[in-house]
Amino acid sequence: MSDITAVYEELLKSNEGDILVKLKDGKQLKVISYLIKNRSSVFKAMLGMQEAATRVVDLSSQYSLEAFREVMAYIYYNKMYAGTYLPLLFEILSITDYYGVDAYRTV
């Protein structure tokens, strides 16, 4: 793993960021808007509207922390889900499809 990849991995694990994402079961994850806007056309549009003012993205009725964190791992440092649990994979693909993370689906 390169030094920069390790930095981005630690950054995601640190749960630091300027946007709070609310997920299922009351879980939350902080993310860096600059990174997600540059890898997702939908997040870019969202963070230019109401979410930009509140700094909160509410996905609590849609996605689990585990699936969302896997998508963020791809956005932050290009890590693909390597597990075999199909429900989680389908949730990850749903997130990447909805939020326009096209490169994930291509790979």
mmCIF file of C-alpha atoms in Angstrom:
data_model
loop_
_atom_site.group_PDB
_atom_site.id
_atom_site.type_symbol
_atom_site.label_atom_id
_atom_site.label_comp_id
_atom_site.label_asym_id
_atom_site.label_seq_id
_atom_site.Cartn_x
_atom_site.Cartn_y
_atom_site.Cartn_z
ATOM 1 C CA MET A 1 0.000 0.000 0.000
ATOM 2 C CA SER A 2 1.376 3.405 -0.933
ATOM 3 C CA ASP A 3 1.862 6.141 1.626
ATOM 4 C CA ILE A 4 -0.942 8.264 0.192
ATOM 5 C CA THR A 5 -3.355 5.324 0.198
ATOM 6 C CA ALA A 6 -2.553 4.705 3.857
ATOM 7 C CA VAL A 7 -3.194 8.387 4.616
ATOM 8 C CA TYR A 8 -6.612 8.304 2.962
ATOM 9 C CA GLU A 9 -7.475 5.005 4.650
ATOM 10 C CA GLU A 10 -6.621 6.482 8.053
ATOM 11 C CA LEU A 11 -8.559 9.621 7.186
ATOM 12 C CA LEU A 12 -11.707 7.582 6.531
ATOM 13 C CA LYS A 13 -11.195 5.510 9.683
ATOM 14 C CA SER A 14 -10.752 8.677 11.769
ATOM 15 C CA ASN A 15 -14.367 9.669 11.065
ATOM 16 C CA GLU A 16 -13.331 13.260 10.471
ATOM 17 C CA GLY A 17 -14.888 15.458 7.851
ATOM 18 C CA ASP A 18 -17.074 18.451 7.145
ATOM 19 C CA ILE A 19 -20.220 16.491 6.192
ATOM 20 C CA LEU A 20 -22.185 14.233 8.544
ATOM 21 C CA VAL A 21 -23.944 11.315 6.866
ATOM 22 C CA LYS A 22 -26.777 9.731 8.854
ATOM 23 C CA LEU A 23 -27.243 6.041 8.127
ATOM 24 C CA LYS A 24 -29.488 3.148 9.220
ATOM 25 C CA ASP A 25 -29.740 2.172 12.892
ATOM 26 C CA GLY A 26 -28.682 5.621 14.065
ATOM 27 C CA LYS A 27 -25.144 5.184 12.732
ATOM 28 C CA GLN A 28 -23.240 8.179 11.385
ATOM 29 C CA LEU A 29 -20.116 8.806 9.377
ATOM 30 C CA LYS A 30 -18.288 12.053 8.737
ATOM 31 C CA VAL A 31 -16.867 12.486 5.259
ATOM 32 C CA ILE A 32 -14.872 15.099 3.411
ATOM 33 C CA SER A 33 -17.064 16.950 0.942
ATOM 34 C CA TYR A 34 -14.195 17.740 -1.415
ATOM 35 C CA LEU A 35 -13.473 14.042 -1.964
ATOM 36 C CA ILE A 36 -17.054 12.860 -2.411
ATOM 37 C CA LYS A 37 -17.970 15.764 -4.706
ATOM 38 C CA ASN A 38 -15.075 14.908 -6.990
ATOM 39 C CA ARG A 39 -16.011 11.230 -7.294
ATOM 40 C CA SER A 40 -19.835 11.484 -7.355
ATOM 41 C CA SER A 41 -21.887 13.723 -9.611
ATOM 42 C CA VAL A 42 -24.932 13.335 -7.366
ATOM 43 C CA PHE A 43 -23.066 14.254 -4.176
ATOM 44 C CA LYS A 44 -21.633 17.231 -6.038
ATOM 45 C CA ALA A 45 -25.153 18.447 -6.847
ATOM 46 C CA MET A 46 -26.487 17.658 -3.360
ATOM 47 C CA LEU A 47 -23.709 19.514 -1.621
ATOM 48 C CA GLY A 48 -24.489 22.573 -3.681
ATOM 49 C CA MET A 49 -28.022 22.717 -2.243
ATOM 50 C CA GLN A 50 -29.630 22.275 1.198
ATOM 51 C CA GLU A 51 -27.048 19.758 2.386
ATOM 52 C CA ALA A 52 -24.354 22.397 1.884
ATOM 53 C CA ALA A 53 -26.030 24.655 4.433
ATOM 54 C CA THR A 54 -26.858 21.981 7.011
ATOM 55 C CA ARG A 55 -23.669 19.927 6.408
ATOM 56 C CA VAL A 56 -25.872 16.816 6.924
ATOM 57 C CA VAL A 57 -26.864 14.141 4.417
ATOM 58 C CA ASP A 58 -29.667 11.957 5.760
ATOM 59 C CA LEU A 59 -29.564 8.450 4.307
ATOM 60 C CA SER A 60 -30.961 6.845 7.461
ATOM 61 C CA SER A 61 -33.857 5.206 5.657
ATOM 62 C CA GLN A 62 -31.668 3.746 2.934
ATOM 63 C CA TYR A 63 -28.174 2.489 3.669
ATOM 64 C CA SER A 64 -26.138 0.677 6.298
ATOM 65 C CA LEU A 65 -22.901 2.030 7.706
ATOM 66 C CA GLU A 66 -21.022 -1.020 6.430
ATOM 67 C CA ALA A 67 -22.112 -0.564 2.798
ATOM 68 C CA PHE A 68 -21.669 3.204 2.840
ATOM 69 C CA ARG A 69 -18.191 2.876 4.372
ATOM 70 C CA GLU A 70 -17.229 0.454 1.561
ATOM 71 C CA VAL A 71 -18.320 3.028 -1.023
ATOM 72 C CA MET A 72 -16.375 5.725 0.801
ATOM 73 C CA ALA A 73 -13.302 3.446 0.805
ATOM 74 C CA TYR A 74 -13.553 3.403 -2.965
ATOM 75 C CA ILE A 75 -14.073 7.156 -3.165
ATOM 76 C CA TYR A 76 -11.210 7.922 -0.777
ATOM 77 C CA TYR A 77 -8.593 5.416 -1.949
ATOM 78 C CA ASN A 78 -9.977 3.150 -4.724
ATOM 79 C CA LYS A 79 -10.575 0.099 -2.501
ATOM 80 C CA MET A 80 -13.096 -2.322 -3.986
ATOM 81 C CA TYR A 81 -15.265 -4.589 -1.834
ATOM 82 C CA ALA A 82 -13.583 -8.000 -1.791
ATOM 83 C CA GLY A 83 -16.114 -9.836 0.361
ATOM 84 C CA THR A 84 -18.571 -12.485 -0.710
ATOM 85 C CA TYR A 85 -21.688 -11.401 1.207
ATOM 86 C CA LEU A 86 -24.095 -10.727 -1.672
ATOM 87 C CA PRO A 87 -26.648 -8.551 0.189
ATOM 88 C CA LEU A 88 -23.837 -6.151 1.112
ATOM 89 C CA LEU A 89 -22.493 -6.173 -2.451
ATOM 90 C CA PHE A 90 -25.961 -5.373 -3.819
ATOM 91 C CA GLU A 91 -26.308 -2.502 -1.353
ATOM 92 C CA ILE A 92 -22.891 -1.167 -2.388
ATOM 93 C CA LEU A 93 -23.865 -1.366 -6.052
ATOM 94 C CA SER A 94 -27.145 0.383 -5.280
ATOM 95 C CA ILE A 95 -25.282 3.255 -3.623
ATOM 96 C CA THR A 96 -22.741 3.590 -6.421
ATOM 97 C CA ASP A 97 -25.493 3.488 -9.029
ATOM 98 C CA TYR A 98 -27.711 6.067 -7.334
ATOM 99 C CA TYR A 99 -24.892 8.459 -6.458
ATOM 100 C CA GLY A 100 -23.194 8.279 -9.846
ATOM 101 C CA VAL A 101 -19.960 6.626 -8.774
ATOM 102 C CA ASP A 102 -19.698 5.253 -12.288
ATOM 103 C CA ALA A 103 -16.099 4.080 -12.087
ATOM 104 C CA TYR A 104 -17.007 1.546 -9.356
ATOM 105 C CA ARG A 105 -19.639 -0.122 -11.515
ATOM 106 C CA THR A 106 -17.289 -0.196 -14.500
ATOM 107 C CA VAL A 107 -14.599 -2.043 -12.556
#
